Amino acid sequence: MTTIRRLAASGAALAAVALSACAPTMADPAGGAMAQAPQGRECFFTRNVNGFSAPDDDTLYVRVGVNDVYELQMFSPCPDMDWANRLAIVSRTGSTICRGTDATIISPGPLGEQRCLVRSVRKLTEAEAAALPAGRRP
């Protein structure tokens, strides 16, 4: 299982890829405040991310809670992300991720940590998540 790190710095929540889904007005399972998402968006709390898989340097799958899987697409390749044992995700909007511009992935590399901007975030359907190859499921 992949390692999850959680940090906080200047109001931005950092969490290794273990994200949790929330409907536009779904309560945080940890008992926190409700997550408010813009109409039609599905968000997840960074603290609920509990696994990840990176099939390549452009795509990251994160497991949120037990059943939800999100696909994050990078703006440009994030070298070595597919080999990392742990990653961190930085939320620019507090503790939730609703769209790509909300997040930055921090990946360890041979020359230090790399910051990779996320372009898009999409919740996979149950069928899409089940169709991921066994070695690529978060």
PDB file of C-alpha atoms in Angstrom:
ATOM      1  CA  MET A   1       0.000   0.000   0.000  1.00  0.00           C
ATOM      2  CA  THR A   2       1.223   3.491  -0.779  1.00  0.00           C
ATOM      3  CA  THR A   3       2.261   5.903   1.939  1.00  0.00           C
ATOM      4  CA  ILE A   4       0.080   8.898   2.770  1.00  0.00           C
ATOM      5  CA  ARG A   5       1.544  12.125   4.196  1.00  0.00           C
ATOM      6  CA  ARG A   6      -0.555  14.920   5.620  1.00  0.00           C
ATOM      7  CA  LEU A   7       0.808  18.407   6.301  1.00  0.00           C
ATOM      8  CA  ALA A   8      -0.599  21.912   6.693  1.00  0.00           C
ATOM      9  CA  ALA A   9       1.112  25.101   5.605  1.00  0.00           C
ATOM     10  CA  SER A  10      -0.299  28.632   5.435  1.00  0.00           C
ATOM     11  CA  GLY A  11      -3.892  27.545   5.197  1.00  0.00           C
ATOM     12  CA  ALA A  12      -3.303  25.052   2.373  1.00  0.00           C
ATOM     13  CA  ALA A  13      -3.874  21.416   3.188  1.00  0.00           C
ATOM     14  CA  LEU A  14      -1.222  18.998   2.008  1.00  0.00           C
ATOM     15  CA  ALA A  15      -2.060  15.329   1.794  1.00  0.00           C
ATOM     16  CA  ALA A  16      -0.536  12.408   0.050  1.00  0.00           C
ATOM     17  CA  VAL A  17      -2.863  11.064  -2.491  1.00  0.00           C
ATOM     18  CA  ALA A  18      -5.702   9.722  -0.416  1.00  0.00           C
ATOM     19  CA  LEU A  19      -8.743  11.713  -1.427  1.00  0.00           C
ATOM     20  CA  SER A  20     -12.394  11.387  -0.493  1.00  0.00           C
ATOM     21  CA  ALA A  21     -15.383  12.140  -2.653  1.00  0.00           C
ATOM     22  CA  CYS A  22     -18.112  14.464  -1.630  1.00  0.00           C
ATOM     23  CA  ALA A  23     -21.280  15.386  -3.397  1.00  0.00           C
ATOM     24  CA  PRO A  24     -21.913  19.120  -3.704  1.00  0.00           C
ATOM     25  CA  THR A  25     -23.354  19.209  -0.166  1.00  0.00           C
ATOM     26  CA  MET A  26     -22.184  15.943   1.372  1.00  0.00           C
ATOM     27  CA  ALA A  27     -21.043  16.012   5.004  1.00  0.00           C
ATOM     28  CA  ASP A  28     -17.429  15.195   5.796  1.00  0.00           C
ATOM     29  CA  PRO A  29     -17.329  11.663   7.259  1.00  0.00           C
ATOM     30  CA  ALA A  30     -14.840  12.892   9.859  1.00  0.00           C
ATOM     31  CA  GLY A  31     -17.567  15.127  11.251  1.00  0.00           C
ATOM     32  CA  GLY A  32     -16.226  18.375   9.823  1.00  0.00           C
ATOM     33  CA  ALA A  33     -18.032  21.095   7.928  1.00  0.00           C
ATOM     34  CA  MET A  34     -19.881  20.417   4.734  1.00  0.00           C
ATOM     35  CA  ALA A  35     -17.953  20.696   1.482  1.00  0.00           C
ATOM     36  CA  GLN A  36     -19.599  23.108  -0.892  1.00  0.00           C
ATOM     37  CA  ALA A  37     -18.887  22.421  -4.549  1.00  0.00           C
ATOM     38  CA  PRO A  38     -19.938  24.542  -7.492  1.00  0.00           C
ATOM     39  CA  GLN A  39     -22.991  23.155  -9.250  1.00  0.00           C
ATOM     40  CA  GLY A  40     -22.276  19.916 -11.147  1.00  0.00           C
ATOM     41  CA  ARG A  41     -18.833  19.307  -9.621  1.00  0.00           C
ATOM     42  CA  GLU A  42     -17.767  16.426  -7.451  1.00  0.00           C
ATOM     43  CA  CYS A  43     -15.166  17.216  -4.813  1.00  0.00           C
ATOM     44  CA  PHE A  44     -13.105  15.231  -2.378  1.00  0.00           C
ATOM     45  CA  PHE A  45     -11.438  16.042   0.906  1.00  0.00           C
ATOM     46  CA  THR A  46      -7.650  15.701   0.751  1.00  0.00           C
ATOM     47  CA  ARG A  47      -7.599  14.076   4.187  1.00  0.00           C
ATOM     48  CA  ASN A  48      -9.691  11.162   2.873  1.00  0.00           C
ATOM     49  CA  VAL A  49      -7.261  10.103   0.152  1.00  0.00           C
ATOM     50  CA  ASN A  50      -5.958   6.653   1.011  1.00  0.00           C
ATOM     51  CA  GLY A  51      -4.069   5.416  -2.042  1.00  0.00           C
ATOM     52  CA  PHE A  52      -2.788   6.256  -5.494  1.00  0.00           C
ATOM     53  CA  SER A  53      -1.492   4.788  -8.704  1.00  0.00           C
ATOM     54  CA  ALA A  54       0.298   6.532 -11.567  1.00  0.00           C
ATOM     55  CA  PRO A  55       0.296   4.586 -14.851  1.00  0.00           C
ATOM     56  CA  ASP A  56       2.542   7.223 -16.451  1.00  0.00           C
ATOM     57  CA  ASP A  57       3.959  10.719 -15.877  1.00  0.00           C
ATOM     58  CA  ASP A  58       0.731  12.436 -17.021  1.00  0.00           C
ATOM     59  CA  THR A  59      -2.004  10.561 -15.138  1.00  0.00           C
ATOM     60  CA  LEU A  60      -2.636   9.940 -11.463  1.00  0.00           C
ATOM     61  CA  TYR A  61      -5.462   7.839 -10.002  1.00  0.00           C
ATOM     62  CA  VAL A  62      -6.360   8.409  -6.372  1.00  0.00           C
ATOM     63  CA  ARG A  63      -8.629   6.357  -4.123  1.00  0.00           C
ATOM     64  CA  VAL A  64     -10.895   8.355  -1.885  1.00  0.00           C
ATOM     65  CA  GLY A  65     -12.630   6.467   0.852  1.00  0.00           C
ATOM     66  CA  VAL A  66     -13.482   2.867   0.000  1.00  0.00           C
ATOM     67  CA  ASN A  67     -15.171   3.085  -3.387  1.00  0.00           C
ATOM     68  CA  ASP A  68     -14.314   6.329  -5.163  1.00  0.00           C
ATOM     69  CA  VAL A  69     -11.493   6.740  -7.671  1.00  0.00           C
ATOM     70  CA  TYR A  70     -10.505  10.068  -9.229  1.00  0.00           C
ATOM     71  CA  GLU A  71      -8.332  10.638 -12.290  1.00  0.00           C
ATOM     72  CA  LEU A  72      -6.003  13.640 -12.166  1.00  0.00           C
ATOM     73  CA  GLN A  73      -4.369  14.786 -15.409  1.00  0.00           C
ATOM     74  CA  MET A  74      -1.180  16.862 -15.197  1.00  0.00           C
ATOM     75  CA  PHE A  75      -0.491  20.044 -17.204  1.00  0.00           C
ATOM     76  CA  SER A  76       2.838  18.538 -18.251  1.00  0.00           C
ATOM     77  CA  PRO A  77       4.670  15.299 -17.444  1.00  0.00           C
ATOM     78  CA  CYS A  78       5.530  14.839 -13.781  1.00  0.00           C
ATOM     79  CA  PRO A  79       8.759  12.788 -13.941  1.00  0.00           C
ATOM     80  CA  ASP A  80       9.056   9.771 -11.671  1.00  0.00           C
ATOM     81  CA  MET A  81       5.474  10.085 -10.411  1.00  0.00           C
ATOM     82  CA  ASP A  82       4.815   6.574 -11.714  1.00  0.00           C
ATOM     83  CA  TRP A  83       7.679   5.210  -9.565  1.00  0.00           C
ATOM     84  CA  ALA A  84       6.947   7.102  -6.350  1.00  0.00           C
ATOM     85  CA  ASN A  85       6.025   5.263  -3.146  1.00  0.00           C
ATOM     86  CA  ARG A  86       4.425   8.400  -1.758  1.00  0.00           C
ATOM     87  CA  LEU A  87       3.118  11.671  -3.109  1.00  0.00           C
ATOM     88  CA  ALA A  88       1.522  14.759  -1.645  1.00  0.00           C
ATOM     89  CA  ILE A  89      -1.321  16.847  -2.951  1.00  0.00           C
ATOM     90  CA  VAL A  90      -1.552  20.546  -2.146  1.00  0.00           C
ATOM     91  CA  SER A  91      -4.989  22.118  -2.175  1.00  0.00           C
ATOM     92  CA  ARG A  92      -5.066  25.834  -2.946  1.00  0.00           C
ATOM     93  CA  THR A  93      -8.668  26.116  -1.764  1.00  0.00           C
ATOM     94  CA  GLY A  94      -8.442  24.686   1.734  1.00  0.00           C
ATOM     95  CA  SER A  95      -9.106  20.999   2.234  1.00  0.00           C
ATOM     96  CA  THR A  96     -11.069  20.055  -0.897  1.00  0.00           C
ATOM     97  CA  ILE A  97     -10.215  19.434  -4.528  1.00  0.00           C
ATOM     98  CA  CYS A  98     -12.958  20.179  -7.068  1.00  0.00           C
ATOM     99  CA  ARG A  99     -11.049  20.964 -10.279  1.00  0.00           C
ATOM    100  CA  GLY A 100      -7.523  20.751 -11.633  1.00  0.00           C
ATOM    101  CA  THR A 101      -6.506  24.278 -10.775  1.00  0.00           C
ATOM    102  CA  ASP A 102      -7.219  23.489  -7.109  1.00  0.00           C
ATOM    103  CA  ALA A 103      -4.303  21.052  -6.830  1.00  0.00           C
ATOM    104  CA  THR A 104      -0.556  20.599  -7.144  1.00  0.00           C
ATOM    105  CA  ILE A 105       1.119  17.194  -6.831  1.00  0.00           C
ATOM    106  CA  ILE A 106       4.443  17.005  -5.004  1.00  0.00           C
ATOM    107  CA  SER A 107       6.528  14.046  -6.132  1.00  0.00           C
ATOM    108  CA  PRO A 108       9.951  13.066  -4.797  1.00  0.00           C
ATOM    109  CA  GLY A 109      12.674  12.953  -7.415  1.00  0.00           C
ATOM    110  CA  PRO A 110      16.400  12.300  -7.608  1.00  0.00           C
ATOM    111  CA  LEU A 111      17.125  16.038  -7.415  1.00  0.00           C
ATOM    112  CA  GLY A 112      14.503  16.884  -4.779  1.00  0.00           C
ATOM    113  CA  GLU A 113      10.774  17.277  -4.754  1.00  0.00           C
ATOM    114  CA  GLN A 114       8.966  18.191  -7.953  1.00  0.00           C
ATOM    115  CA  ARG A 115       5.802  20.276  -8.046  1.00  0.00           C
ATOM    116  CA  CYS A 116       3.402  19.292 -10.809  1.00  0.00           C
ATOM    117  CA  LEU A 117       0.317  21.305 -11.687  1.00  0.00           C
ATOM    118  CA  VAL A 118      -2.941  19.408 -12.132  1.00  0.00           C
ATOM    119  CA  ARG A 119      -4.926  20.244 -15.276  1.00  0.00           C
ATOM    120  CA  SER A 120      -8.139  18.308 -14.635  1.00  0.00           C
ATOM    121  CA  VAL A 121      -9.896  16.182 -12.008  1.00  0.00           C
ATOM    122  CA  ARG A 122     -12.577  13.636 -12.870  1.00  0.00           C
ATOM    123  CA  LYS A 123     -14.384  11.074 -10.751  1.00  0.00           C
ATOM    124  CA  LEU A 124     -14.402   7.681 -12.465  1.00  0.00           C
ATOM    125  CA  THR A 125     -17.617   5.734 -12.714  1.00  0.00           C
ATOM    126  CA  GLU A 126     -17.757   2.373 -10.928  1.00  0.00           C
ATOM    127  CA  ALA A 127     -17.363   0.634 -14.312  1.00  0.00           C
ATOM    128  CA  GLU A 128     -14.327   2.764 -15.259  1.00  0.00           C
ATOM    129  CA  ALA A 129     -12.666   2.120 -11.887  1.00  0.00           C
ATOM    130  CA  ALA A 130     -13.331  -1.622 -12.176  1.00  0.00           C
ATOM    131  CA  ALA A 131     -11.908  -1.635 -15.713  1.00  0.00           C
ATOM    132  CA  LEU A 132      -8.515  -0.315 -14.560  1.00  0.00           C
ATOM    133  CA  PRO A 133      -5.858  -3.050 -14.803  1.00  0.00           C
ATOM    134  CA  ALA A 134      -5.212  -4.711 -11.425  1.00  0.00           C
ATOM    135  CA  GLY A 135      -1.729  -3.169 -11.133  1.00  0.00           C
ATOM    136  CA  ARG A 136      -3.094   0.325 -11.817  1.00  0.00           C
ATOM    137  CA  ARG A 137      -5.933   0.450  -9.319  1.00  0.00           C
ATOM    138  CA  PRO A 138      -5.189   2.802  -6.437  1.00  0.00           C
TER     139      PRO A 138
END
